[in-house]
Tab-separated table of C-alpha atoms and ligand atoms in Angstrom:
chain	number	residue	atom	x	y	z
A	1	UNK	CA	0.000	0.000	0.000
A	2	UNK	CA	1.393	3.446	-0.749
A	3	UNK	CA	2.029	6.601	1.754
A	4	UNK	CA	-1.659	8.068	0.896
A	5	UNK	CA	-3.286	4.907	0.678
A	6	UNK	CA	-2.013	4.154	4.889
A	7	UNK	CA	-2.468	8.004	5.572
A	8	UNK	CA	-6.069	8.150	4.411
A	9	UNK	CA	-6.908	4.805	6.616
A	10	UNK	CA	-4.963	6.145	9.278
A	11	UNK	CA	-6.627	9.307	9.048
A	12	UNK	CA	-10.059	7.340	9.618
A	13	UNK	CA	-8.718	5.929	13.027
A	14	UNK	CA	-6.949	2.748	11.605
A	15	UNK	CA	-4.346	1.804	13.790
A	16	UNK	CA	-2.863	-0.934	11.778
A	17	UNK	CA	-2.391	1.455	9.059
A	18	UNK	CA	-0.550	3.565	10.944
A	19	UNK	CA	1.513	0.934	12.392
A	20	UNK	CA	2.584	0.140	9.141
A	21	UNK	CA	4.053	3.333	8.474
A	22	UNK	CA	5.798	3.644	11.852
A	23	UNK	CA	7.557	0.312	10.890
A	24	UNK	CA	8.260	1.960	7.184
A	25	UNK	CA	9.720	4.950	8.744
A	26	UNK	CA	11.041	4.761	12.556
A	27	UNK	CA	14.683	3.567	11.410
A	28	UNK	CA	14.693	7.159	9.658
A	29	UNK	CA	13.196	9.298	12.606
A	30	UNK	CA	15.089	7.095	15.214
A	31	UNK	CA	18.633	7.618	13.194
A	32	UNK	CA	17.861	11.650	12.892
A	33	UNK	CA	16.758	12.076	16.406
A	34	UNK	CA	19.826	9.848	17.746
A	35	UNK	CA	22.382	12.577	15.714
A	36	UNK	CA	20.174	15.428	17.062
A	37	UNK	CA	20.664	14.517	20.870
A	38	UNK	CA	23.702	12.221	20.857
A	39	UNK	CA	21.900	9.743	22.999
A	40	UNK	CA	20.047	6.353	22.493
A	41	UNK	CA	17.748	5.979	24.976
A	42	UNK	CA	16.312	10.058	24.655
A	43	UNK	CA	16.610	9.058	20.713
A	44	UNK	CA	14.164	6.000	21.433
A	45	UNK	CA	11.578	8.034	23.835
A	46	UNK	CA	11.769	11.260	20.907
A	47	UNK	CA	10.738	8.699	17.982
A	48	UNK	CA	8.502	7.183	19.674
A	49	UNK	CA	6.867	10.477	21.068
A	50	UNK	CA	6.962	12.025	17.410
A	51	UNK	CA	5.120	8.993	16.114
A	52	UNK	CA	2.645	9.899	18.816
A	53	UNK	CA	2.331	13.224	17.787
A	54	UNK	CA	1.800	12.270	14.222
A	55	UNK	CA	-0.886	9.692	15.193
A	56	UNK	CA	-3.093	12.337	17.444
A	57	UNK	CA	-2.668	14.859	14.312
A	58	UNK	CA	-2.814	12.714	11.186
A	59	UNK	CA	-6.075	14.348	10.334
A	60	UNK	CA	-4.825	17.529	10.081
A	61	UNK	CA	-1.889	17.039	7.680
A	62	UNK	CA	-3.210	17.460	3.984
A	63	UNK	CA	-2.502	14.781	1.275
A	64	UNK	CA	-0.405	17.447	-1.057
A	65	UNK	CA	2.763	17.362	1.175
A	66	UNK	CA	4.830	14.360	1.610
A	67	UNK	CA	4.024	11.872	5.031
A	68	UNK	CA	7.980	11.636	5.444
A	69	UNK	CA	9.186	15.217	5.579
A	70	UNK	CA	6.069	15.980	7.516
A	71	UNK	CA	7.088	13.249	9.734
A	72	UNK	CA	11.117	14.485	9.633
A	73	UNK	CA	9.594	18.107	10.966
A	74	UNK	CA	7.753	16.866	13.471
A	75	UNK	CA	10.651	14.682	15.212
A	76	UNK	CA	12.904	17.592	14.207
A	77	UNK	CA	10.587	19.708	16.583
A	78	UNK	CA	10.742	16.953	19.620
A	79	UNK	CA	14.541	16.881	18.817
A	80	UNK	CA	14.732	20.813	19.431
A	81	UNK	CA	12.131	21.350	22.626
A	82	UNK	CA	14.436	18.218	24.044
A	83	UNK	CA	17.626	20.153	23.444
A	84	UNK	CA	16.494	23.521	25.014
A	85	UNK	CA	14.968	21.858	28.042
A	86	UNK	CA	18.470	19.814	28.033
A	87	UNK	CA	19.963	23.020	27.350
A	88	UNK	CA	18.013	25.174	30.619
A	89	UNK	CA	18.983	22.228	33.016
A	90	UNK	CA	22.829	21.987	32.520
A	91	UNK	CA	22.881	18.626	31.575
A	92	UNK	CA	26.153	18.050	28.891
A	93	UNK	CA	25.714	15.863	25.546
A	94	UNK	CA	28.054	13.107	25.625
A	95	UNK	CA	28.532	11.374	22.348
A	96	UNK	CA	30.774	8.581	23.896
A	97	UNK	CA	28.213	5.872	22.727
A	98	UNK	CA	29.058	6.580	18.790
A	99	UNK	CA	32.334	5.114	19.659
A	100	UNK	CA	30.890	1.919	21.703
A	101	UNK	CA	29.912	0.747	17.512
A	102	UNK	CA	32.708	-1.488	16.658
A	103	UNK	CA	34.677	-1.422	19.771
A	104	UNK	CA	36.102	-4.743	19.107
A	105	UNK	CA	37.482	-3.960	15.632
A	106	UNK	CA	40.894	-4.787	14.335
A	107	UNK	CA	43.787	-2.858	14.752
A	108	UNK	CA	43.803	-0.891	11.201
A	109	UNK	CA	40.652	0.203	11.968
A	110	UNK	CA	41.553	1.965	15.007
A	111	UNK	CA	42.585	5.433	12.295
A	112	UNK	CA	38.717	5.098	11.335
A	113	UNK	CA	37.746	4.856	14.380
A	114	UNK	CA	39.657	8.212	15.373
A	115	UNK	CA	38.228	10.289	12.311
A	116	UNK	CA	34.817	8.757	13.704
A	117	UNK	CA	34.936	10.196	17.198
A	118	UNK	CA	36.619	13.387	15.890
A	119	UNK	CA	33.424	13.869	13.810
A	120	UNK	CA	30.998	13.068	16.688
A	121	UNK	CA	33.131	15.533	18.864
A	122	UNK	CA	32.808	17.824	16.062
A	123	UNK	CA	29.176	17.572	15.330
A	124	UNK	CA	28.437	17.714	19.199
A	125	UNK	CA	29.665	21.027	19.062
A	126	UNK	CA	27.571	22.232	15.974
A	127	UNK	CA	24.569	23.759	16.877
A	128	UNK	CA	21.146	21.737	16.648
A	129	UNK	CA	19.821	23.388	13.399
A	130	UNK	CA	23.015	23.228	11.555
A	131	UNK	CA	23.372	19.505	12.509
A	132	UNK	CA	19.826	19.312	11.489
A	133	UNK	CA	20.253	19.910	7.856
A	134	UNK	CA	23.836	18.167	7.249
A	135	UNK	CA	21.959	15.164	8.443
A	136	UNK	CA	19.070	15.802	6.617
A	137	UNK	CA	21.275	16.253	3.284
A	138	UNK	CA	23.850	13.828	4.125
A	139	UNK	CA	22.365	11.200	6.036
A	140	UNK	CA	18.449	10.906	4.538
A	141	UNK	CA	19.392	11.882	1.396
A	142	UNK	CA	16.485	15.035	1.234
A	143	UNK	CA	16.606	17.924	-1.448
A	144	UNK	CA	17.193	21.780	-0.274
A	145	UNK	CA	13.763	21.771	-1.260
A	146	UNK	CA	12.711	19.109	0.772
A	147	UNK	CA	14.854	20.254	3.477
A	148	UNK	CA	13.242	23.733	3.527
A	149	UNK	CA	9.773	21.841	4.163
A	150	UNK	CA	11.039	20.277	6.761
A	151	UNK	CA	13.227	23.305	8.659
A	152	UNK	CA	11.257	26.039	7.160
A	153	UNK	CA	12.566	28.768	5.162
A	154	UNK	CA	12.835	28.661	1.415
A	155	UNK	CA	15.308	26.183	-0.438
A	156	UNK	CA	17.811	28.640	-1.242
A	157	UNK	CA	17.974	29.193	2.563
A	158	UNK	CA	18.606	25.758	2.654
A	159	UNK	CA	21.402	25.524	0.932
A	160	UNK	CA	22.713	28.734	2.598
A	161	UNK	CA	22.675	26.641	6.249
A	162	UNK	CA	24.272	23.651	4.481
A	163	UNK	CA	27.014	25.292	3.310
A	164	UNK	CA	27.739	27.156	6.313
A	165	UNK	CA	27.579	23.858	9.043
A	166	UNK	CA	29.836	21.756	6.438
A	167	UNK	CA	32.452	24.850	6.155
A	168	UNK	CA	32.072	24.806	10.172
A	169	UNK	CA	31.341	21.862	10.753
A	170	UNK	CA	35.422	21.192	8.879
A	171	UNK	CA	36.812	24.022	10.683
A	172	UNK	CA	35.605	22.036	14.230
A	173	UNK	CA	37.553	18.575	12.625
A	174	UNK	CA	40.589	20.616	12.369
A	175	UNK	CA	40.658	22.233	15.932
A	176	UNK	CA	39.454	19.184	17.388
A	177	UNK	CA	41.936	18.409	19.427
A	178	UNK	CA	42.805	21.982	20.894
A	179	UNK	CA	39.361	22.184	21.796
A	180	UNK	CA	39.732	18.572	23.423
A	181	UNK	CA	42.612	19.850	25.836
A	182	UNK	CA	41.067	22.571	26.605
A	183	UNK	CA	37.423	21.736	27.034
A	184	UNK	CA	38.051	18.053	28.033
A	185	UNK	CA	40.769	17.442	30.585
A	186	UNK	CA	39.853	13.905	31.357
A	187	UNK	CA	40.669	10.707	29.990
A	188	UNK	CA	38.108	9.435	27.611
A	189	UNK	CA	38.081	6.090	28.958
A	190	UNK	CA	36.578	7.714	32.483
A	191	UNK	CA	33.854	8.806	31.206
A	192	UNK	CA	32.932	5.571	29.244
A	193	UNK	CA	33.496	3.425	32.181
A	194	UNK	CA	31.165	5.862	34.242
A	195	UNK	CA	28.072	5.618	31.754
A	196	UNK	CA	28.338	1.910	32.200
B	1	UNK	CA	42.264	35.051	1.647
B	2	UNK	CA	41.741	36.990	-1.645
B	3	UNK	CA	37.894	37.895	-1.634
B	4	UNK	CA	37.238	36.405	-4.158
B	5	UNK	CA	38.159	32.952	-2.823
B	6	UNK	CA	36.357	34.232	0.422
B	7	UNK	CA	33.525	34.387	-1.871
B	8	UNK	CA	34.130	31.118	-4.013
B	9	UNK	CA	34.456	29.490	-0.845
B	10	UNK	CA	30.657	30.452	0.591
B	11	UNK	CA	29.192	28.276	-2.117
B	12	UNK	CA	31.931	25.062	-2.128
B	13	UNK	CA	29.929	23.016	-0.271
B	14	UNK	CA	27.442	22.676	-2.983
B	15	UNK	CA	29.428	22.635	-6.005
B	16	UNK	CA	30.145	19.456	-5.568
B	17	UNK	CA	26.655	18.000	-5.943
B	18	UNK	CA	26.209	20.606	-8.652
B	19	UNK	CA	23.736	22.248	-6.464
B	20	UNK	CA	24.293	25.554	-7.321
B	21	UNK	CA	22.495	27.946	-9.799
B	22	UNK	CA	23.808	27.482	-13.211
B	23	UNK	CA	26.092	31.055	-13.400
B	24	UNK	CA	27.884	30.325	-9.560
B	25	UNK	CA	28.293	26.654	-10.620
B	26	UNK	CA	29.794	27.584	-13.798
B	27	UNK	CA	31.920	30.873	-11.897
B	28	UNK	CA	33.223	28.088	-8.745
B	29	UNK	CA	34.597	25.453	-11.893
B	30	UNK	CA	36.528	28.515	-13.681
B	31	UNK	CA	37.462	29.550	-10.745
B	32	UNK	CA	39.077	26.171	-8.987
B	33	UNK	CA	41.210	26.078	-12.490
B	34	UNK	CA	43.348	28.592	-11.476
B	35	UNK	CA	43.371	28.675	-7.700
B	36	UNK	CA	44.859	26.075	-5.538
B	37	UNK	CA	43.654	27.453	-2.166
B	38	UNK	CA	39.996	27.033	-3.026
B	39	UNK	CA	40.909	23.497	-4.619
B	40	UNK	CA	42.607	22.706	-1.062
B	41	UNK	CA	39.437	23.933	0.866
B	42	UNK	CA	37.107	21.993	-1.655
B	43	UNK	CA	39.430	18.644	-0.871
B	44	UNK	CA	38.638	19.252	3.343
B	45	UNK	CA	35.128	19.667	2.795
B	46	UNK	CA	35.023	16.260	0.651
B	47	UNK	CA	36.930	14.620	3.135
B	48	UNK	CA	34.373	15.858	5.707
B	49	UNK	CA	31.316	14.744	3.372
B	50	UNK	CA	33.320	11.183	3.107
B	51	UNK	CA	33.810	11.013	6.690
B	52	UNK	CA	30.426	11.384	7.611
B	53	UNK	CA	28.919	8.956	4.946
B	54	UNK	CA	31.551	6.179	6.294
B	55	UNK	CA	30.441	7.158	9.625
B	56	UNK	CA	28.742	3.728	11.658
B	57	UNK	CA	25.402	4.644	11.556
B	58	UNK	CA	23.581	3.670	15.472
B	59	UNK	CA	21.835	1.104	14.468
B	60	UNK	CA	19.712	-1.081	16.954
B	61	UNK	CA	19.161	-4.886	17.047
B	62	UNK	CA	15.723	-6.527	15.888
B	63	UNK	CA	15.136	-7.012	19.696
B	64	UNK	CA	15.458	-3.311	20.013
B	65	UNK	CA	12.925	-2.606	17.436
B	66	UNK	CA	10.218	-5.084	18.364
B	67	UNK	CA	10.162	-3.814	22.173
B	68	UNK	CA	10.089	-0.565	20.651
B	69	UNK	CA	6.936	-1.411	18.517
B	70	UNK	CA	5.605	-3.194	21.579
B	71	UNK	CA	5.332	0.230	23.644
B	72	UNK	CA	4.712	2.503	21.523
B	73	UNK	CA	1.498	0.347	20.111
B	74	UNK	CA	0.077	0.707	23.756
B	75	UNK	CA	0.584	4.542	23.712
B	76	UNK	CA	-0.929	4.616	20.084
B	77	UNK	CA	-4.029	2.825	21.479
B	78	UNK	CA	-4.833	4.885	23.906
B	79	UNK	CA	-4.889	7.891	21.899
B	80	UNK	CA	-7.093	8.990	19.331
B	81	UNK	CA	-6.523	11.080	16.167
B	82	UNK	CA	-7.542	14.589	17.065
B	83	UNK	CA	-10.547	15.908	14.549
B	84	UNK	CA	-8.551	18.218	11.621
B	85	UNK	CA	-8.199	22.164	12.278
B	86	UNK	CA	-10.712	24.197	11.062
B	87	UNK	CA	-9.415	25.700	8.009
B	88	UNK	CA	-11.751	27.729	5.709
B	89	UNK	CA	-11.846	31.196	6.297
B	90	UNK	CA	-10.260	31.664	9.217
B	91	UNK	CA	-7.745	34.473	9.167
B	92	UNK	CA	-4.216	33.660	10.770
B	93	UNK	CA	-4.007	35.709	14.035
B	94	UNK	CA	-1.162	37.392	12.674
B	95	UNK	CA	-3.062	38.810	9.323
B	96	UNK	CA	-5.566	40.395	12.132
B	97	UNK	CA	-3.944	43.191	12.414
B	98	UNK	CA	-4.074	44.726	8.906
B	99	UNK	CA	-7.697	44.978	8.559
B	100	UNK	CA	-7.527	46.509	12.045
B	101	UNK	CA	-4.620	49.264	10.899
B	102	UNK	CA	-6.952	49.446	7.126
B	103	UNK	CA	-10.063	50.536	9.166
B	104	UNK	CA	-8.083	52.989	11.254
B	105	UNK	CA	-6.687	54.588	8.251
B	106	UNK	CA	-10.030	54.556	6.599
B	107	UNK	CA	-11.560	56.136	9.308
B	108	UNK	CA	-8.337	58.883	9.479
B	109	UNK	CA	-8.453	59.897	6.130
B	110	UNK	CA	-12.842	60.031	6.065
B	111	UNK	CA	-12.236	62.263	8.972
B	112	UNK	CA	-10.075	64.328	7.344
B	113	UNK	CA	-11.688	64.604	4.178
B	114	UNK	CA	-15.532	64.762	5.643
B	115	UNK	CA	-15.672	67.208	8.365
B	116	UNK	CA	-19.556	66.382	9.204
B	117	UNK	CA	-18.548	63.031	10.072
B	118	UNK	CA	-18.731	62.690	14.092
B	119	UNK	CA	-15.901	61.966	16.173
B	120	UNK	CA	-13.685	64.759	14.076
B	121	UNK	CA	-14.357	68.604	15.121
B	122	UNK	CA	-16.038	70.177	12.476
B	123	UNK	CA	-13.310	72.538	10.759
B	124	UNK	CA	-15.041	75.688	9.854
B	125	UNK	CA	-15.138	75.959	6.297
B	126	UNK	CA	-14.628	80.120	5.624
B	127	UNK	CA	-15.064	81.865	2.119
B	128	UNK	CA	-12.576	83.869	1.232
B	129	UNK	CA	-13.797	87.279	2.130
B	130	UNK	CA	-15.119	85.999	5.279
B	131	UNK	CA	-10.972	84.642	6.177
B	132	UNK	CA	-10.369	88.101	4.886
B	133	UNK	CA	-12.774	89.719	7.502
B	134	UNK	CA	-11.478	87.750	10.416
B	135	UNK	CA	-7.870	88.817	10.021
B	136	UNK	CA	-9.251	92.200	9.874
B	137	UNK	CA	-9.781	93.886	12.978
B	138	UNK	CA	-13.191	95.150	13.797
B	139	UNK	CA	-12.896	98.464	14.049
B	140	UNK	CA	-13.101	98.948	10.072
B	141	UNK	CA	-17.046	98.685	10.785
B	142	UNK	CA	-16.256	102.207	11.481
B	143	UNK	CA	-16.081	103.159	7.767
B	144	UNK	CA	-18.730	100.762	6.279
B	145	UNK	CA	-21.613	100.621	9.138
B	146	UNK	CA	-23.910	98.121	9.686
B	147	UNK	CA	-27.254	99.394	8.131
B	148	UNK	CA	-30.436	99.751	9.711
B	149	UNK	CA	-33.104	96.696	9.081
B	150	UNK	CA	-35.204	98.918	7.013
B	151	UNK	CA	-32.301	100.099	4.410
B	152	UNK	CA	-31.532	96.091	4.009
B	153	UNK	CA	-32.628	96.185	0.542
B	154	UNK	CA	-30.117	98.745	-0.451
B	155	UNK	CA	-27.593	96.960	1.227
B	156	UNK	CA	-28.646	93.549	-1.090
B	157	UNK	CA	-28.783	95.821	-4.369
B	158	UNK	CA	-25.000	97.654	-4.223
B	159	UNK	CA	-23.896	94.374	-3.693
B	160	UNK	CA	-25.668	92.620	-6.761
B	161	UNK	CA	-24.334	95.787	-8.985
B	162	UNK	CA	-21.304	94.424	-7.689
B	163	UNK	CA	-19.626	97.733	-6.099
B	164	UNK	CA	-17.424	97.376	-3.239
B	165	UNK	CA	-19.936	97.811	0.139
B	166	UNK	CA	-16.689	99.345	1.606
B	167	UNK	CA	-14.309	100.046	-0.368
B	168	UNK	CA	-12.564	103.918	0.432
B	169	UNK	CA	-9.287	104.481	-0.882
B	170	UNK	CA	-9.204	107.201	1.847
B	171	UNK	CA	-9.614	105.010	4.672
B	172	UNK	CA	-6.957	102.668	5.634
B	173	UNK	CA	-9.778	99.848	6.727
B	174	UNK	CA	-6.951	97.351	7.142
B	175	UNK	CA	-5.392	99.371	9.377
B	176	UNK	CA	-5.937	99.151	13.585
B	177	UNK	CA	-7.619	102.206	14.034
B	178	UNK	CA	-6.829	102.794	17.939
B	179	UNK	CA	-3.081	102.284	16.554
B	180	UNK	CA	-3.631	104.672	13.579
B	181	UNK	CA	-4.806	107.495	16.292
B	182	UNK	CA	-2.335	106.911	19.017
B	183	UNK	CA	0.061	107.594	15.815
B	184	UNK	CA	-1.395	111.167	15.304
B	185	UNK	CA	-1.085	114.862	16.715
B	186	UNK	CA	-4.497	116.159	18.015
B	187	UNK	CA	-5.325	118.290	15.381
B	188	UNK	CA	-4.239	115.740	13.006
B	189	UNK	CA	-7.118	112.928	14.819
B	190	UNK	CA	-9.664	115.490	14.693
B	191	UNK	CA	-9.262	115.769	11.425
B	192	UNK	CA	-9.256	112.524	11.099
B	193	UNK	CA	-11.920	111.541	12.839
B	194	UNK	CA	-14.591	114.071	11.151
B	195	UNK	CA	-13.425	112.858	8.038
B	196	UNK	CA	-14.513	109.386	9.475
B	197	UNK	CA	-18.106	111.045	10.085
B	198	UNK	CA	-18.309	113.071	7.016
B	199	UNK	CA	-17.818	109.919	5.127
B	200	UNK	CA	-20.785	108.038	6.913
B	201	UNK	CA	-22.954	110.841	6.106
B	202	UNK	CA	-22.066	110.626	2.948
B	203	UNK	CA	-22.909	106.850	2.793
B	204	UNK	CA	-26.206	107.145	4.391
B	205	UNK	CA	-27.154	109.649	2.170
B	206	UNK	CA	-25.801	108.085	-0.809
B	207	UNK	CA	-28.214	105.211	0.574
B	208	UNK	CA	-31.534	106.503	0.916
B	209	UNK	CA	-31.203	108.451	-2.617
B	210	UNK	CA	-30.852	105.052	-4.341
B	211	UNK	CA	-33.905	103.768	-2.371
B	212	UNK	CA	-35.789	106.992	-3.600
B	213	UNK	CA	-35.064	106.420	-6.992
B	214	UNK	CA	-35.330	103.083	-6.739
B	215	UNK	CA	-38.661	103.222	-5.759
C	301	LIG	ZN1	40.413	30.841	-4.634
């Protein structure tokens, strides 16, 4: 069944419907919400909440626009209340976890591995909308235009905001590791062995 | 940085994807030919695009999913699509306010341009002459009297043959009269003054000949 086809069913209260699209589309949502707050467990409770949301207001979105960027602006939305409550409370992003994938590869892979966590540390730094649309462009693939739907603005906009998180978002990979001394002063390995 | 790599450099990003409009795309390739900077800075931002695409993706077990599924069908059953927001003609509460400044602005400019219109003072609309007569003081009255009721009609016909009711060129009637005196010797005021009185003889009489002949 296609996209309108589960909408307009879900739209008359059928659950199953719905459920189908949840199962189409939560590895999406899940994968943008865990880059938008660097954590698995608030990634799982945002998806989950933004498929909520979606349920309670199918009826209101209109068959013109597409169910996945629609979708992709609501979790967006979830992502960004999360971050500023995070943000009012004090409590720090940790992106440790991204490096918990693959802990037990082989030696050669250890270089990759560094890049990897000097990206995460990189992107953690990035502020929410700009990490927004790299992932948006990089990650799910999505058109300026599509982006715009989703983050607002027009499409040259868009492209605008991309081109200004990639240029920073390189500028952070270089400086990395000054900003690790002098943001960071402990060990890695602490921290990881305290989340555990 | 040159500026014009500074300004090469704002649109990199895209280029590669050949996202940008046809001129800059087309301005960025010339442009790369020749400079090795902005070739440098294009090479980083690849490397950046790479390294994110290569980046492990977080991506949960089957286990993960189906417990996720599990929960999130009992929150989805206990909540019910909400009916779809009233669309039609409802204005957006931020478009209420220019039908609220167009009516104030209608009202403005009606109560400029109509005067009878309540709520604006009635500006009193003056002829000429009678602007004239205001900014004249009143002592001129002096010269042209105000006639008795029963030589109106006199009055009504000098006007309609269109003579000047006033009109002395040996008078100065737009002169202050109590500052034209203070101005003068005795003598010369006395002379003055039965001028003055000579004058409105002269007009009454003038007056009651036309009504004789008139009649
Ligand atoms: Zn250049």
């Amino acid at each position: 069944m296609t996209d309108p086809q589960l909408v307009a069913r879900a739209q008359e209260g059928d659950l199953p419907a719905f459920e189908e699209l949840v199962k189409k589309y939560q590895r999406e949502i899940y994968g943008l919400a865990y880059r938008l707050v660097l954590d698995a467990e608030e990634a799982k409770d945002l998806t989950q909440q933004a498929f909520m949301q979606a349920f309670v207001h199918i009826r209101g979105f209109r068959q013109q626009a597409q169910f996945r960027t629609w979708l992709f602006r609501i979790a967006i939305n979830q992502c960004y209340n999360y971050l500023k409550n995070r943000k009012k409370f004090g409590d720090p992003v940790d992106c440790d976890e991204y490096v918990l994938v693959g802990e037990d590869s082989p030696e050669e892979e250890l270089v990759a591995q560094e890049d990897h966590r000097r990206l995460y540390a990189a992107l953690e730094r990035l502020p929410a909308k700009q990490r927004a649309v790299i992932t948006l462009k990089l990650e799910q693939g999505l058109s300026y235009e599509e982006i715009s739907k989703v983050l607002g603005g027009t499409a040259g906009a868009a492209r605008v905001n991309y081109c200004q998180a990639l240029k920073t978002l390189k500028k952070y990979m270089q400086n990395e590791d000054d900003y690790e001394v002098a943001v960071r002063p402990y060990p890695k390995m602490v921290t990881r062995i305290s989340r555990r | 940085m040159k500026w014009r790599c500074a300004l090469i450099q704002r649109w990199l990003p895209a280029y590669p994807d050949g996202d940008l409009p046809s001129f800059w795309q087309a301005v960025v390739r010339s442009h790369l030919e020749k400079c090795p900077a902005c070739r440098e800075e294009l090479a980083g931002l690849e490397a950046v695009v790479s390294s994110i695409k290569a980046a492990p993706r977080h991506e949960p077990d089957q286990a993960f999913w189906d417990n996720f599924n599990r929960e999130l069908h009992l929150k989805l059953a206990q909540s019910v699509p909400e009916p779809p927001p009233a669309r039609g003609f409802r204005i957006p509460y931020y478009l209420l306010g220019a039908p609220a400044l167009a009516g104030l602005l209608l009202w403005l400019a009606f109560g400029y341009l109509n005067p009878e219109r309540p709520g604006m003072p009635p500006q009193p609309q003056l002829s000429q002459e009678q602007k004239a007569l205001e900014q004249t003081p009143a002592i001129p009255r002096l010269a042209a009297p105000a006639p008795a009721p029963e030589k109106s009609e006199a009055v009504v016909m000098v006007s309609q043959n269109g003579q000047d009711l006033h009109g002395d060129d040996d008078l100065d009637m737009d002169g202050d009269l109590d500052s034209t005196l203070a101005g003068m010797t005795e003598t010369e005021r006395e002379a003055f003054l039965k001028k003055v009185r000579q004058h409105e003889k002269d007009g009454s009489c003038t007056r009651e000949s036309l009504i004789v002949s008139w009649a």
